[in-house]
Amino acid sequence: MRLLTKATLYFLTAMITLLAVAGFYLFDQFSKELNDRSDKELIADEAGWIQYLETGTENGTTFILRSRELSIYPTDAPVNPYPLITDAGDYTKQLNDKIPYRQLSQVVSVNGIAYQVTIKKSQEQKAALVTNFTRIILFVFVGLFLATIIFNWAISRRLWAPFKRSMQKIRAAELQKMAAIHFETTNTKEFNELNASLNYMTGKIYNDYVNMKEFTEDAAHEMQTPIAVVQSKLELLLQDSNLNEEQAGSVLQATNALTRLSKLNQGLLLLAKIENNQYKTNDQISLAEISKKYLSLFSEFIKDKQLIIETRFEEDCIAQLHPLLADSLITNLLGNAVKYNYTGGSIRIITTKNSYHISNTSLLAPIPPVKLFKRFNTSKDSEETSNGLGLAIVKKIADTNNLGISYYAENGVNNFDIRKI
């Protein structure tokens, strides 16, 4: 959940709670105020009727009055010093409903006679007034709620705009172009602190990248010279007639190990250059033509293993690739198909407009998915000259050039599919 969404939810939850409490308080106070006014009117009416009784019964007559809203009659009940005011209700057949009343009841003494005075005041107007008041309050609260949401969204969107711009720059950042990234200065202290930290971090990352790139290139380049010198010396040593068979075997093993080290160095350098995006190009390369070229170059190895080659190049697969990467992609896949095949096996290559498929028979177990494109992953049955970087290079080329690659094995056949994304 986004921080802004979470903050808004917390704010709305608190606001709804406050509005509910405020609405209940306003409703309660308004109801109490109406009841107080009704009570005062009832007391005033009672005082008027008592004054009327005092005047009308001076000659000793008895007064009796009964109606729906007023009843005054003599009673034997004790006199109450204070009136009792309660809520009451009467059912009416005409309206088929119960009419609410505010009722005052008190026993008073008038000219020595106790009278039960009961006065009722209809609360229908109060109920209608409370209903209208509640409707207005709800309307106002809902309006305030919606207005608050809209204003909060608009204000938050404006306030968080610098943060979103910074996030967009981070998402679009490329390692080799990181020196050109600059995070803006805003009028918000927290965002300024964040952007200053990001500026420092991107600068440091770019410097580390440049240093590592130079170190990798220099190390790989400088290693080639002593490796070539040692190889030439070992080749001369192999030509020495004074070497016995055991010594010649040891020198040959050293030569093979050095050859493997040279290939490993070249493979690691190629991976580093691919990861650093040093092979940017707009060239459109035909994978069918590259395959034909390397099938011809590998023809001797193919004849030695008596491999059956099947190709279907009805549709060409054109990919935007650097020529060196295209060669490396096909040579690694085709080389593995030849190397890990058995005598009399087969290789199939199929191209379509958007895909490239290569498969080969093999006696080796299928490659586990977790080890498929890992560096230095070689089978115990593999040839010793393998450096375990071939499929890692293939995967890296695919990932950096909008190509997808997948592998599956069935019935002793390894299948690699490359598709344009």
Tab-separated table of C-alpha atoms in Angstrom:
chain	number	residue	atom	x	y	z
A	1	MET	CA	0.000	0.000	0.000
A	2	ARG	CA	1.290	3.469	-0.893
A	3	LEU	CA	2.318	5.818	1.910
A	4	LEU	CA	-0.080	8.490	0.636
A	5	THR	CA	-2.960	5.993	0.511
A	6	LYS	CA	-2.190	4.735	4.000
A	7	ALA	CA	-1.958	8.289	5.396
A	8	THR	CA	-5.257	9.186	3.681
A	9	LEU	CA	-6.985	6.119	5.134
A	10	TYR	CA	-5.772	6.958	8.630
A	11	PHE	CA	-6.892	10.560	8.148
A	12	LEU	CA	-10.330	9.527	6.860
A	13	THR	CA	-10.790	7.052	9.703
A	14	ALA	CA	-9.995	9.764	12.264
A	15	MET	CA	-12.190	12.255	10.416
A	16	ILE	CA	-15.184	9.874	10.254
A	17	THR	CA	-14.834	9.185	13.974
A	18	LEU	CA	-14.658	12.899	14.795
A	19	LEU	CA	-17.613	13.715	12.537
A	20	ALA	CA	-19.674	10.932	14.113
A	21	VAL	CA	-18.885	12.181	17.622
A	22	ALA	CA	-19.546	15.793	16.597
A	23	GLY	CA	-22.832	14.840	14.903
A	24	PHE	CA	-24.013	12.912	17.953
A	25	TYR	CA	-23.065	15.815	20.222
A	26	LEU	CA	-24.868	18.375	18.036
A	27	PHE	CA	-27.972	16.187	17.810
A	28	ASP	CA	-28.004	15.649	21.572
A	29	GLN	CA	-27.549	19.356	22.327
A	30	PHE	CA	-30.203	20.376	19.809
A	31	SER	CA	-32.661	17.855	21.259
A	32	LYS	CA	-31.946	19.067	24.787
A	33	GLU	CA	-32.450	22.678	23.725
A	34	LEU	CA	-35.852	21.854	22.183
A	35	ASN	CA	-36.870	19.926	25.293
A	36	ASP	CA	-35.838	22.849	27.520
A	37	ARG	CA	-37.927	25.208	25.434
A	38	SER	CA	-40.931	22.851	25.550
A	39	ASP	CA	-40.503	22.451	29.313
A	40	LYS	CA	-40.450	26.210	29.832
A	41	GLU	CA	-43.615	26.550	27.746
A	42	LEU	CA	-45.303	23.790	29.791
A	43	ILE	CA	-44.345	25.491	33.063
A	44	ALA	CA	-45.590	28.824	31.755
A	45	ASP	CA	-48.887	27.206	30.672
A	46	GLU	CA	-49.225	25.574	34.093
A	47	ALA	CA	-48.625	28.914	35.845
A	48	GLY	CA	-51.326	30.501	33.690
A	49	TRP	CA	-53.850	27.771	34.463
A	50	ILE	CA	-53.072	27.914	38.197
A	51	GLN	CA	-53.673	31.661	38.127
A	52	TYR	CA	-56.908	31.021	36.251
A	53	LEU	CA	-57.965	28.425	38.855
A	54	GLU	CA	-57.214	30.753	41.714
A	55	THR	CA	-59.435	33.367	40.145
A	56	GLY	CA	-62.211	31.011	39.041
A	57	THR	CA	-62.564	29.117	42.309
A	58	GLU	CA	-62.520	31.998	44.764
A	59	ASN	CA	-66.230	31.480	45.480
A	60	GLY	CA	-65.602	27.813	46.452
A	61	THR	CA	-66.620	26.226	43.151
A	62	THR	CA	-64.798	23.179	41.853
A	63	PHE	CA	-63.106	23.286	38.432
A	64	ILE	CA	-62.871	20.243	36.126
A	65	LEU	CA	-61.426	20.261	32.630
A	66	ARG	CA	-60.510	17.250	30.508
A	67	SER	CA	-59.205	17.300	26.953
A	68	ARG	CA	-56.533	15.538	24.879
A	69	GLU	CA	-53.831	18.033	25.788
A	70	LEU	CA	-55.095	19.346	29.166
A	71	SER	CA	-56.737	17.848	32.201
A	72	ILE	CA	-57.449	19.580	35.522
A	73	TYR	CA	-59.505	17.865	38.197
A	74	PRO	CA	-59.641	17.544	41.984
A	75	THR	CA	-57.654	14.709	43.518
A	76	ASP	CA	-56.874	13.213	46.909
A	77	ALA	CA	-53.195	12.767	46.031
A	78	PRO	CA	-50.621	14.716	48.028
A	79	VAL	CA	-49.455	18.050	46.670
A	80	ASN	CA	-46.164	17.983	44.700
A	81	PRO	CA	-43.815	20.914	45.206
A	82	TYR	CA	-42.318	20.473	41.745
A	83	PRO	CA	-43.831	19.457	38.399
A	84	LEU	CA	-42.864	16.134	36.779
A	85	ILE	CA	-42.064	16.475	33.079
A	86	THR	CA	-41.751	13.315	30.985
A	87	ASP	CA	-42.033	12.075	27.413
A	88	ALA	CA	-45.290	10.390	26.481
A	89	GLY	CA	-47.240	9.307	23.444
A	90	ASP	CA	-50.872	8.835	22.407
A	91	TYR	CA	-52.076	6.534	19.662
A	92	THR	CA	-54.462	8.152	17.134
A	93	LYS	CA	-56.761	6.143	14.908
A	94	GLN	CA	-56.960	8.918	12.333
A	95	LEU	CA	-53.220	8.903	11.695
A	96	ASN	CA	-52.779	5.259	12.718
A	97	ASP	CA	-49.655	6.334	14.525
A	98	LYS	CA	-48.377	7.287	17.910
A	99	ILE	CA	-48.049	11.023	18.483
A	100	PRO	CA	-45.164	12.015	20.784
A	101	TYR	CA	-45.899	14.434	23.648
A	102	ARG	CA	-43.983	16.269	26.281
A	103	GLN	CA	-46.114	15.907	29.435
A	104	LEU	CA	-46.172	17.976	32.635
A	105	SER	CA	-47.870	16.451	35.666
A	106	GLN	CA	-48.264	18.036	39.120
A	107	VAL	CA	-50.684	18.059	42.045
A	108	VAL	CA	-51.190	21.667	43.190
A	109	SER	CA	-53.270	23.253	45.930
A	110	VAL	CA	-55.652	25.993	44.787
A	111	ASN	CA	-57.814	27.712	47.425
A	112	GLY	CA	-57.390	24.702	49.717
A	113	ILE	CA	-58.341	22.112	47.047
A	114	ALA	CA	-55.784	19.702	45.505
A	115	TYR	CA	-55.928	19.610	41.713
A	116	GLN	CA	-54.184	17.191	39.361
A	117	VAL	CA	-52.837	19.293	36.532
A	118	THR	CA	-51.678	17.426	33.428
A	119	ILE	CA	-50.559	19.363	30.352
A	120	LYS	CA	-49.401	17.729	27.144
A	121	LYS	CA	-47.520	19.479	24.353
A	122	SER	CA	-47.224	17.792	20.978
A	123	GLN	CA	-43.672	17.052	19.825
A	124	GLU	CA	-44.531	16.555	16.173
A	125	GLN	CA	-42.949	19.837	15.213
A	126	LYS	CA	-39.902	18.943	17.254
A	127	ALA	CA	-39.627	15.570	15.512
A	128	ALA	CA	-39.916	17.241	12.112
A	129	LEU	CA	-37.399	19.876	13.156
A	130	VAL	CA	-34.960	17.218	14.426
A	131	THR	CA	-35.379	15.242	11.197
A	132	ASN	CA	-34.656	18.322	9.083
A	133	PHE	CA	-31.765	19.284	11.331
A	134	THR	CA	-30.315	15.774	11.077
A	135	ARG	CA	-30.690	15.800	7.301
A	136	ILE	CA	-28.933	19.154	7.069
A	137	ILE	CA	-26.141	18.038	9.400
A	138	LEU	CA	-25.620	14.841	7.392
A	139	PHE	CA	-25.592	16.811	4.154
A	140	VAL	CA	-23.060	19.266	5.552
A	141	PHE	CA	-20.874	16.496	6.998
A	142	VAL	CA	-20.939	14.487	3.773
A	143	GLY	CA	-20.088	17.646	1.820
A	144	LEU	CA	-17.229	18.414	4.199
A	145	PHE	CA	-16.048	14.811	3.970
A	146	LEU	CA	-16.016	14.794	0.173
A	147	ALA	CA	-14.446	18.249	-0.013
A	148	THR	CA	-11.754	17.168	2.444
A	149	ILE	CA	-10.979	14.075	0.371
A	150	ILE	CA	-10.714	16.111	-2.846
A	151	PHE	CA	-8.601	18.854	-1.264
A	152	ASN	CA	-6.406	16.320	0.507
A	153	TRP	CA	-5.872	14.438	-2.760
A	154	ALA	CA	-5.078	17.626	-4.697
A	155	ILE	CA	-2.759	19.001	-2.023
A	156	SER	CA	-1.007	15.664	-1.464
A	157	ARG	CA	-0.537	15.216	-5.197
A	158	ARG	CA	1.101	18.613	-5.432
A	159	LEU	CA	3.228	18.093	-2.334
A	160	TRP	CA	4.423	14.630	-3.418
A	161	ALA	CA	5.155	15.633	-7.023
A	162	PRO	CA	8.930	16.125	-6.377
A	163	PHE	CA	9.110	12.684	-4.780
A	164	LYS	CA	7.389	11.084	-7.783
A	165	ARG	CA	9.766	12.857	-10.176
A	166	SER	CA	12.708	11.504	-8.195
A	167	MET	CA	11.240	7.994	-8.322
A	168	GLN	CA	10.809	8.256	-12.101
A	169	LYS	CA	14.469	9.230	-12.466
A	170	ILE	CA	15.529	6.306	-10.286
A	171	ARG	CA	13.430	3.829	-12.315
A	172	ALA	CA	14.805	5.148	-15.618
A	173	ALA	CA	18.404	5.270	-14.405
A	174	GLU	CA	21.036	3.434	-16.430
A	175	LEU	CA	24.406	2.699	-14.890
A	176	GLN	CA	26.475	4.102	-17.736
A	177	LYS	CA	24.335	7.297	-17.841
A	178	MET	CA	24.098	7.849	-14.118
A	179	ALA	CA	26.522	10.795	-14.187
A	180	ALA	CA	23.887	12.859	-16.036
A	181	ILE	CA	21.204	12.267	-13.384
A	182	HIS	CA	20.537	15.177	-11.052
A	183	PHE	CA	17.790	15.318	-8.462
A	184	GLU	CA	16.192	18.743	-8.163
A	185	THR	CA	16.055	21.131	-5.234
A	186	THR	CA	12.553	21.694	-3.852
A	187	ASN	CA	10.951	23.933	-1.236
A	188	THR	CA	10.421	20.950	1.074
A	189	LYS	CA	13.216	20.203	3.516
A	190	GLU	CA	12.639	16.441	3.666
A	191	PHE	CA	12.658	16.088	-0.132
A	192	ASN	CA	15.804	18.202	-0.350
A	193	GLU	CA	17.515	15.877	2.120
A	194	LEU	CA	16.359	12.847	0.126
A	195	ASN	CA	17.463	14.298	-3.222
A	196	ALA	CA	20.825	15.371	-1.797
A	197	SER	CA	21.403	11.817	-0.572
A	198	LEU	CA	20.356	10.442	-3.972
A	199	ASN	CA	22.732	12.832	-5.771
A	200	TYR	CA	25.578	11.688	-3.531
A	201	MET	CA	24.646	8.025	-3.975
A	202	THR	CA	24.350	8.152	-7.778
A	203	GLY	CA	27.655	9.994	-8.045
A	204	LYS	CA	29.379	7.393	-5.908
A	205	ILE	CA	27.780	4.506	-7.817
A	206	TYR	CA	28.884	5.990	-11.134
A	207	ASN	CA	32.451	6.507	-9.901
A	208	ASP	CA	32.576	2.931	-8.598
A	209	TYR	CA	31.174	1.724	-11.919
A	210	VAL	CA	33.832	3.602	-13.902
A	211	ASN	CA	36.612	2.339	-11.635
A	212	MET	CA	35.364	-1.251	-11.839
A	213	LYS	CA	34.950	-1.016	-15.601
A	214	GLU	CA	38.497	0.272	-16.047
A	215	PHE	CA	39.871	-2.338	-13.660
A	216	THR	CA	38.055	-5.189	-15.447
A	217	GLU	CA	39.174	-4.076	-18.881
A	218	ASP	CA	42.752	-3.419	-17.803
A	219	ALA	CA	43.019	-6.669	-15.859
A	220	ALA	CA	41.576	-8.752	-18.685
A	221	HIS	CA	43.771	-7.015	-21.269
A	222	GLU	CA	46.963	-7.255	-19.238
A	223	MET	CA	46.349	-10.927	-18.432
A	224	GLN	CA	46.235	-11.857	-22.110
A	225	THR	CA	49.876	-10.917	-22.686
A	226	PRO	CA	51.475	-13.177	-20.011
A	227	ILE	CA	49.034	-15.974	-20.920
A	228	ALA	CA	50.105	-15.725	-24.574
A	229	VAL	CA	53.775	-15.720	-23.572
A	230	VAL	CA	53.374	-18.793	-21.374
A	231	GLN	CA	51.432	-20.590	-24.105
A	232	SER	CA	54.137	-19.918	-26.674
A	233	LYS	CA	56.833	-21.126	-24.264
A	234	LEU	CA	54.905	-24.312	-23.534
A	235	GLU	CA	54.401	-24.962	-27.256
A	236	LEU	CA	58.158	-24.594	-27.801
A	237	LEU	CA	58.779	-26.885	-24.879
A	238	LEU	CA	56.513	-29.541	-26.403
A	239	GLN	CA	58.737	-29.529	-29.500
A	240	ASP	CA	61.792	-30.395	-27.414
A	241	SER	CA	62.898	-33.938	-28.336
A	242	ASN	CA	64.596	-34.398	-24.962
A	243	LEU	CA	61.225	-34.576	-23.115
A	244	ASN	CA	60.122	-37.987	-22.067
A	245	GLU	CA	56.487	-39.102	-22.376
A	246	GLU	CA	55.572	-38.180	-18.776
A	247	GLN	CA	57.086	-34.696	-19.072
A	248	ALA	CA	55.354	-34.113	-22.396
A	249	GLY	CA	52.042	-35.154	-20.828
A	250	SER	CA	52.520	-32.688	-17.955
A	251	VAL	CA	53.369	-29.874	-20.381
A	252	LEU	CA	50.298	-30.735	-22.474
A	253	GLN	CA	48.063	-30.602	-19.368
A	254	ALA	CA	49.513	-27.210	-18.481
A	255	THR	CA	48.863	-25.999	-22.034
A	256	ASN	CA	45.234	-27.161	-21.900
A	257	ALA	CA	44.730	-25.496	-18.492
A	258	LEU	CA	46.240	-22.274	-19.813
A	259	THR	CA	43.987	-22.407	-22.881
A	260	ARG	CA	41.005	-22.804	-20.599
A	261	LEU	CA	42.203	-19.863	-18.486
A	262	SER	CA	42.498	-17.724	-21.621
A	263	LYS	CA	38.947	-18.587	-22.686
A	264	LEU	CA	37.708	-17.951	-19.149
A	265	ASN	CA	39.361	-14.521	-19.139
A	266	GLN	CA	37.825	-13.660	-22.499
A	267	GLY	CA	34.393	-14.883	-21.352
A	268	LEU	CA	34.468	-12.849	-18.147
A	269	LEU	CA	35.589	-9.767	-20.065
A	270	LEU	CA	32.725	-10.264	-22.532
A	271	LEU	CA	30.211	-10.607	-19.684
A	272	ALA	CA	31.521	-7.446	-18.036
A	273	LYS	CA	31.222	-5.493	-21.280
A	274	ILE	CA	27.679	-6.777	-21.882
A	275	GLU	CA	26.645	-5.859	-18.328
A	276	ASN	CA	28.112	-2.389	-18.847
A	277	ASN	CA	26.082	-1.977	-22.080
A	278	GLN	CA	29.173	-1.425	-24.215
A	279	TYR	CA	27.615	-3.084	-27.235
A	280	LYS	CA	24.885	-0.597	-28.121
A	281	THR	CA	23.898	-0.845	-31.774
A	282	ASN	CA	21.074	-0.389	-34.268
A	283	ASP	CA	22.271	-3.214	-36.536
A	284	GLN	CA	19.646	-5.685	-37.722
A	285	ILE	CA	21.224	-9.151	-37.686
A	286	SER	CA	19.886	-12.254	-39.434
A	287	LEU	CA	20.130	-15.180	-37.009
A	288	ALA	CA	19.596	-17.584	-39.918
A	289	GLU	CA	22.647	-16.227	-41.756
A	290	ILE	CA	24.765	-16.371	-38.583
A	291	SER	CA	23.679	-19.990	-38.081
A	292	LYS	CA	24.613	-20.915	-41.648
A	293	LYS	CA	28.037	-19.341	-41.195
A	294	TYR	CA	28.841	-21.258	-38.021
A	295	LEU	CA	27.402	-24.525	-39.326
A	296	SER	CA	29.992	-24.219	-42.044
A	297	LEU	CA	32.771	-23.398	-39.568
A	298	PHE	CA	31.792	-26.327	-37.308
A	299	SER	CA	31.483	-28.726	-40.254
A	300	GLU	CA	34.582	-30.728	-39.286
A	301	PHE	CA	33.317	-31.308	-35.730
A	302	ILE	CA	29.895	-32.206	-37.104
A	303	LYS	CA	31.429	-34.770	-39.488
A	304	ASP	CA	33.549	-36.267	-36.712
A	305	LYS	CA	30.401	-36.970	-34.649
A	306	GLN	CA	28.361	-37.922	-37.714
A	307	LEU	CA	25.622	-35.499	-36.643
A	308	ILE	CA	22.433	-35.051	-38.646
A	309	ILE	CA	21.648	-31.356	-39.187
A	310	GLU	CA	18.089	-30.236	-39.889
A	311	THR	CA	17.413	-26.551	-40.643
A	312	ARG	CA	14.228	-24.681	-41.428
A	313	PHE	CA	14.938	-21.120	-42.476
A	314	GLU	CA	11.707	-20.374	-44.346
A	315	GLU	CA	11.255	-17.226	-42.237
A	316	ASP	CA	14.257	-15.291	-41.042
A	317	CYS	CA	14.551	-14.019	-37.470
A	318	ILE	CA	15.956	-10.485	-37.559
A	319	ALA	CA	17.230	-9.182	-34.199
A	320	GLN	CA	18.745	-5.860	-33.224
A	321	LEU	CA	22.133	-7.069	-32.000
A	322	HIS	CA	25.763	-6.069	-32.107
A	323	PRO	CA	27.494	-8.376	-34.626
A	324	LEU	CA	29.941	-9.608	-31.969
A	325	LEU	CA	27.073	-10.485	-29.610
A	326	ALA	CA	25.140	-12.208	-32.397
A	327	ASP	CA	28.194	-14.353	-33.150
A	328	SER	CA	28.680	-15.147	-29.456
A	329	LEU	CA	24.985	-16.027	-29.031
A	330	ILE	CA	24.937	-18.519	-31.928
A	331	THR	CA	28.408	-19.999	-31.328
A	332	ASN	CA	27.608	-20.779	-27.694
A	333	LEU	CA	24.272	-22.413	-28.495
A	334	LEU	CA	25.535	-24.280	-31.561
A	335	GLY	CA	28.830	-25.151	-29.875
A	336	ASN	CA	26.994	-26.698	-26.916
A	337	ALA	CA	24.677	-28.571	-29.304
A	338	VAL	CA	27.714	-30.144	-30.982
A	339	LYS	CA	29.854	-30.605	-27.859
A	340	TYR	CA	27.231	-32.331	-25.710
A	341	ASN	CA	25.784	-34.453	-28.511
A	342	TYR	CA	26.588	-38.113	-29.116
A	343	THR	CA	27.904	-39.783	-32.241
A	344	GLY	CA	25.098	-40.147	-34.763
A	345	GLY	CA	22.910	-37.626	-32.953
A	346	SER	CA	21.020	-34.717	-34.472
A	347	ILE	CA	20.723	-30.938	-34.315
A	348	ARG	CA	17.667	-28.993	-35.410
A	349	ILE	CA	17.545	-25.233	-36.053
A	350	ILE	CA	14.263	-23.479	-36.853
A	351	THR	CA	13.753	-19.757	-37.367
A	352	THR	CA	10.518	-17.803	-37.577
A	353	LYS	CA	9.843	-14.098	-37.809
A	354	ASN	CA	9.935	-13.667	-34.029
A	355	SER	CA	11.779	-16.728	-32.693
A	356	TYR	CA	14.893	-18.864	-32.986
A	357	HIS	CA	14.829	-22.551	-31.953
A	358	ILE	CA	17.793	-24.903	-31.585
A	359	SER	CA	17.655	-28.445	-30.212
A	360	ASN	CA	20.084	-31.335	-29.913
A	361	THR	CA	20.072	-34.929	-28.778
A	362	SER	CA	22.133	-35.737	-25.703
A	363	LEU	CA	22.856	-38.572	-23.302
A	364	LEU	CA	23.393	-36.146	-20.429
A	365	ALA	CA	20.718	-35.464	-17.841
A	366	PRO	CA	18.547	-32.333	-18.387
A	367	ILE	CA	19.940	-29.131	-16.903
A	368	PRO	CA	18.216	-28.272	-13.588
A	369	PRO	CA	16.345	-24.930	-13.840
A	370	VAL	CA	18.195	-23.476	-10.827
A	371	LYS	CA	21.558	-24.106	-12.528
A	372	LEU	CA	20.561	-23.416	-16.125
A	373	PHE	CA	22.131	-19.998	-16.673
A	374	LYS	CA	24.475	-19.896	-13.673
A	375	ARG	CA	28.108	-19.012	-14.210
A	376	PHE	CA	30.714	-21.784	-13.893
A	377	ASN	CA	27.984	-24.431	-13.941
A	378	THR	CA	29.418	-27.444	-15.770
A	379	SER	CA	28.355	-31.047	-15.725
A	380	LYS	CA	30.727	-33.612	-14.289
A	381	ASP	CA	30.469	-35.350	-17.660
A	382	SER	CA	31.449	-32.201	-19.558
A	383	GLU	CA	34.728	-31.770	-21.328
A	384	GLU	CA	37.516	-30.297	-19.258
A	385	THR	CA	37.906	-27.337	-21.614
A	386	SER	CA	34.471	-25.987	-20.677
A	387	ASN	CA	34.592	-22.853	-18.529
A	388	GLY	CA	30.911	-22.862	-17.563
A	389	LEU	CA	30.214	-19.373	-19.006
A	390	GLY	CA	28.531	-20.236	-22.316
A	391	LEU	CA	24.891	-20.239	-21.227
A	392	ALA	CA	25.510	-17.369	-18.800
A	393	ILE	CA	26.747	-15.286	-21.748
A	394	VAL	CA	23.728	-16.347	-23.841
A	395	LYS	CA	21.334	-15.305	-21.049
A	396	LYS	CA	23.074	-11.972	-20.537
A	397	ILE	CA	22.977	-11.194	-24.278
A	398	ALA	CA	19.267	-12.018	-24.368
A	399	ASP	CA	18.442	-9.944	-21.275
A	400	THR	CA	20.236	-6.829	-22.522
A	401	ASN	CA	18.804	-6.934	-26.050
A	402	ASN	CA	15.045	-7.452	-25.524
A	403	LEU	CA	15.181	-11.165	-26.156
A	404	GLY	CA	13.595	-13.905	-24.080
A	405	ILE	CA	15.213	-17.315	-23.742
A	406	SER	CA	13.752	-20.559	-22.404
A	407	TYR	CA	14.932	-24.159	-22.077
A	408	TYR	CA	13.195	-27.496	-21.834
A	409	ALA	CA	14.223	-31.118	-22.291
A	410	GLU	CA	12.110	-34.049	-23.427
A	411	ASN	CA	12.890	-37.550	-24.703
A	412	GLY	CA	16.643	-36.967	-24.540
A	413	VAL	CA	16.476	-33.715	-26.558
A	414	ASN	CA	17.611	-30.328	-25.203
A	415	ASN	CA	15.622	-27.390	-26.588
A	416	PHE	CA	16.460	-23.683	-26.467
A	417	ASP	CA	13.968	-21.071	-27.678
A	418	ILE	CA	14.826	-17.410	-28.236
A	419	ARG	CA	11.981	-14.997	-28.886
A	420	LYS	CA	11.786	-11.283	-29.553
A	421	ILE	CA	10.028	-9.323	-26.794
